[in-house]
Amino acid sequence: MANTDLNHLFSPYQLGELSLRNRMVMAPMTRSRAVEGNLAHPLAPTYYAQRASAGLIISEATQVSQQGVGYIRTPGIHSADQIAAWRRVTDAVHQAGGVIFAQLWHVGRISHPEFHGGELPVAPSALKGVGDVFIAGGRRVPVGVPRALRTDEMPDIVDQFRAAARNADLAGFDGVEIHGSSGYLLDQFLRDGSNIRTDQYGGSIPNRARLPLEVAAAVAAVLGARRVGYRVGPNLTLHGMHDSDPVATFTYLAAQLDKLGIAYLHVAEPVAGEEKLPATVEPVAPHLRRVFSGAIMLNGGYDAPLGEAAIKAGQADLIAYGVPFLANPDLPERLRRGAPLNTPDYPSFYQPGPDDAVGYIDYPFLPR
Ligand SMILES: Cc1cc2nc3c(=O)[nH]c(=O)nc-3n(C[C@H](O)[C@H](O)[C@H](O)COP(=O)(O)O)c2cc1C
């Protein structure tokens, strides 16, 4: 039976030049299945094309450079082979009528010397994050103290993102999302819990936002701002992140991103589930809505009624669904029909078993 209470979620949306068929976005999800050379898996075209009924797909986080690597079996977009592997994905998604952005990623301090020829991972400051990394042989080790980037290395970071944006274009992506959340490099610069620099990239909020904004400006210059999104997680504490004033910090960033005219701001601020923002923490998303005139995409714990309500109330234009899309390739159709959802198989999210396909491309579709 059709679910008639989801009119907002199912209405089309014009994102820059792109016509999205609905407001349901597949959130970026690392699946740890990339193959030798950090190439998207041969089954990735199938996996993403299966989910092409999303209004927009955002790819799993994809490294802009070798320096940006922090995990085994994650894809990059800085070599010709990587671009070719992604081209197979974008072709498959487009053939299935979908729209797909690449999420551009530099992990910063959430890494290990093993990925960097024995050199330390880089970060704004020599402050250790919290978390583990998987290295060769699947061994899990805690992250260590990184090396603080010199001021004269900053243009190179911007160049890494600029080149990755060009490569994303070559690979046939419709646009890119800059990964500015979850405790990775750009988030490490922005928040004062991880940035204690004394140069023009640390200290005041405008200084801490400088690198993220330089990156966004460079990427927008390559692709056109309307093909660029930026993801933030103002209250996410993942990887030991914190900030003394998230409302002020992220409102400043959002207002500056607005001046660049980027297409959307993706705000990961969970409203339900285990990660739900505690009642004592002030949500930042409403502040960002006020200063950012492009699309606001909300994420974290949304189901169909919550997503519908957020769009109806004017809090969001788009809703990103993570786990629901992972486990339900035909999520929009299931929501439309009010059909039950598949049960997510958590162990295979990031750790494939002997067969990469399991938990990847074998979630069933509804019978026709
Ligand atoms: C398996 C998995 C991998 C993820 N990888 C990424 C990632 O690569 N980039 C990112 O920004 N967020 C990543 N996330 C976070 C999701 O984008 C999303 O914020 C989270 O799943 C909450 O949304 P949900 O409640 O709809 O699942 C990942 C989440 C999961 C479950």
Short mmCIF file of C-alpha atoms and ligand atoms in Angstrom, two decimals, residues 27-31 60-61 103 179 181-182 231 268 299-302 320-324 326 349-350, ligand 1:
data_model
loop_
_atom_site.label_atom_id
_atom_site.label_comp_id
_atom_site.label_asym_id
_atom_site.label_seq_id
_atom_site.Cartn_x
_atom_site.Cartn_y
_atom_site.Cartn_z
CA ALA A 27 24.96 8.86 2.98
CA PRO A 28 28.70 8.27 2.43
CA MET A 29 29.70 4.85 3.77
CA THR A 30 33.13 3.29 3.90
CA ARG A 31 32.83 -0.40 3.07
CA GLU A 60 32.24 6.19 0.44
CA ALA A 61 35.08 8.44 1.67
CA GLN A 103 33.25 12.19 -0.96
CA HIS A 179 34.58 15.43 4.04
CA SER A 181 33.34 15.80 9.65
CA SER A 182 34.15 12.80 11.83
CA ARG A 231 29.87 17.71 5.34
CA ALA A 268 25.49 14.98 10.59
CA ASN A 299 21.69 13.02 8.65
CA GLY A 300 21.75 10.72 11.61
CA GLY A 301 19.05 8.36 12.82
CA TYR A 302 16.39 9.50 10.35
CA ALA A 320 20.83 11.46 4.06
CA TYR A 321 20.22 7.83 5.07
CA GLY A 322 23.19 5.66 5.94
CA VAL A 323 22.43 2.22 7.37
CA PRO A 324 18.93 2.16 5.81
CA LEU A 326 23.27 0.05 3.10
CA PHE A 349 29.73 -3.29 7.34
CA TYR A 350 33.49 -2.64 7.46
C1 LIG B 1 29.45 1.36 7.49
C2 LIG B 1 29.48 2.85 7.64
C3 LIG B 1 30.50 3.57 7.01
C4 LIG B 1 30.54 4.97 7.12
N1 LIG B 1 31.49 5.68 6.42
C5 LIG B 1 31.40 7.02 6.32
C6 LIG B 1 32.23 7.73 5.40
O1 LIG B 1 33.02 7.15 4.64
N2 LIG B 1 32.11 9.08 5.38
C7 LIG B 1 31.24 9.75 6.20
O2 LIG B 1 31.19 10.98 6.14
N3 LIG B 1 30.43 9.09 7.04
C8 LIG B 1 30.48 7.74 7.10
N4 LIG B 1 29.58 7.06 7.90
C9 LIG B 1 28.53 7.79 8.61
C10 LIG B 1 27.25 7.82 7.77
O3 LIG B 1 27.42 8.66 6.63
C11 LIG B 1 26.07 8.38 8.60
O4 LIG B 1 26.45 9.62 9.14
C12 LIG B 1 25.67 7.44 9.72
O5 LIG B 1 25.48 6.11 9.25
C13 LIG B 1 24.38 7.91 10.41
O6 LIG B 1 23.30 7.90 9.50
P1 LIG B 1 22.15 6.77 9.61
O7 LIG B 1 21.59 6.88 11.00
O8 LIG B 1 21.16 7.12 8.56
O9 LIG B 1 22.84 5.44 9.37
C14 LIG B 1 29.56 5.66 7.86
C15 LIG B 1 28.57 4.91 8.53
C16 LIG B 1 28.52 3.54 8.41
C17 LIG B 1 27.40 2.78 9.07
#
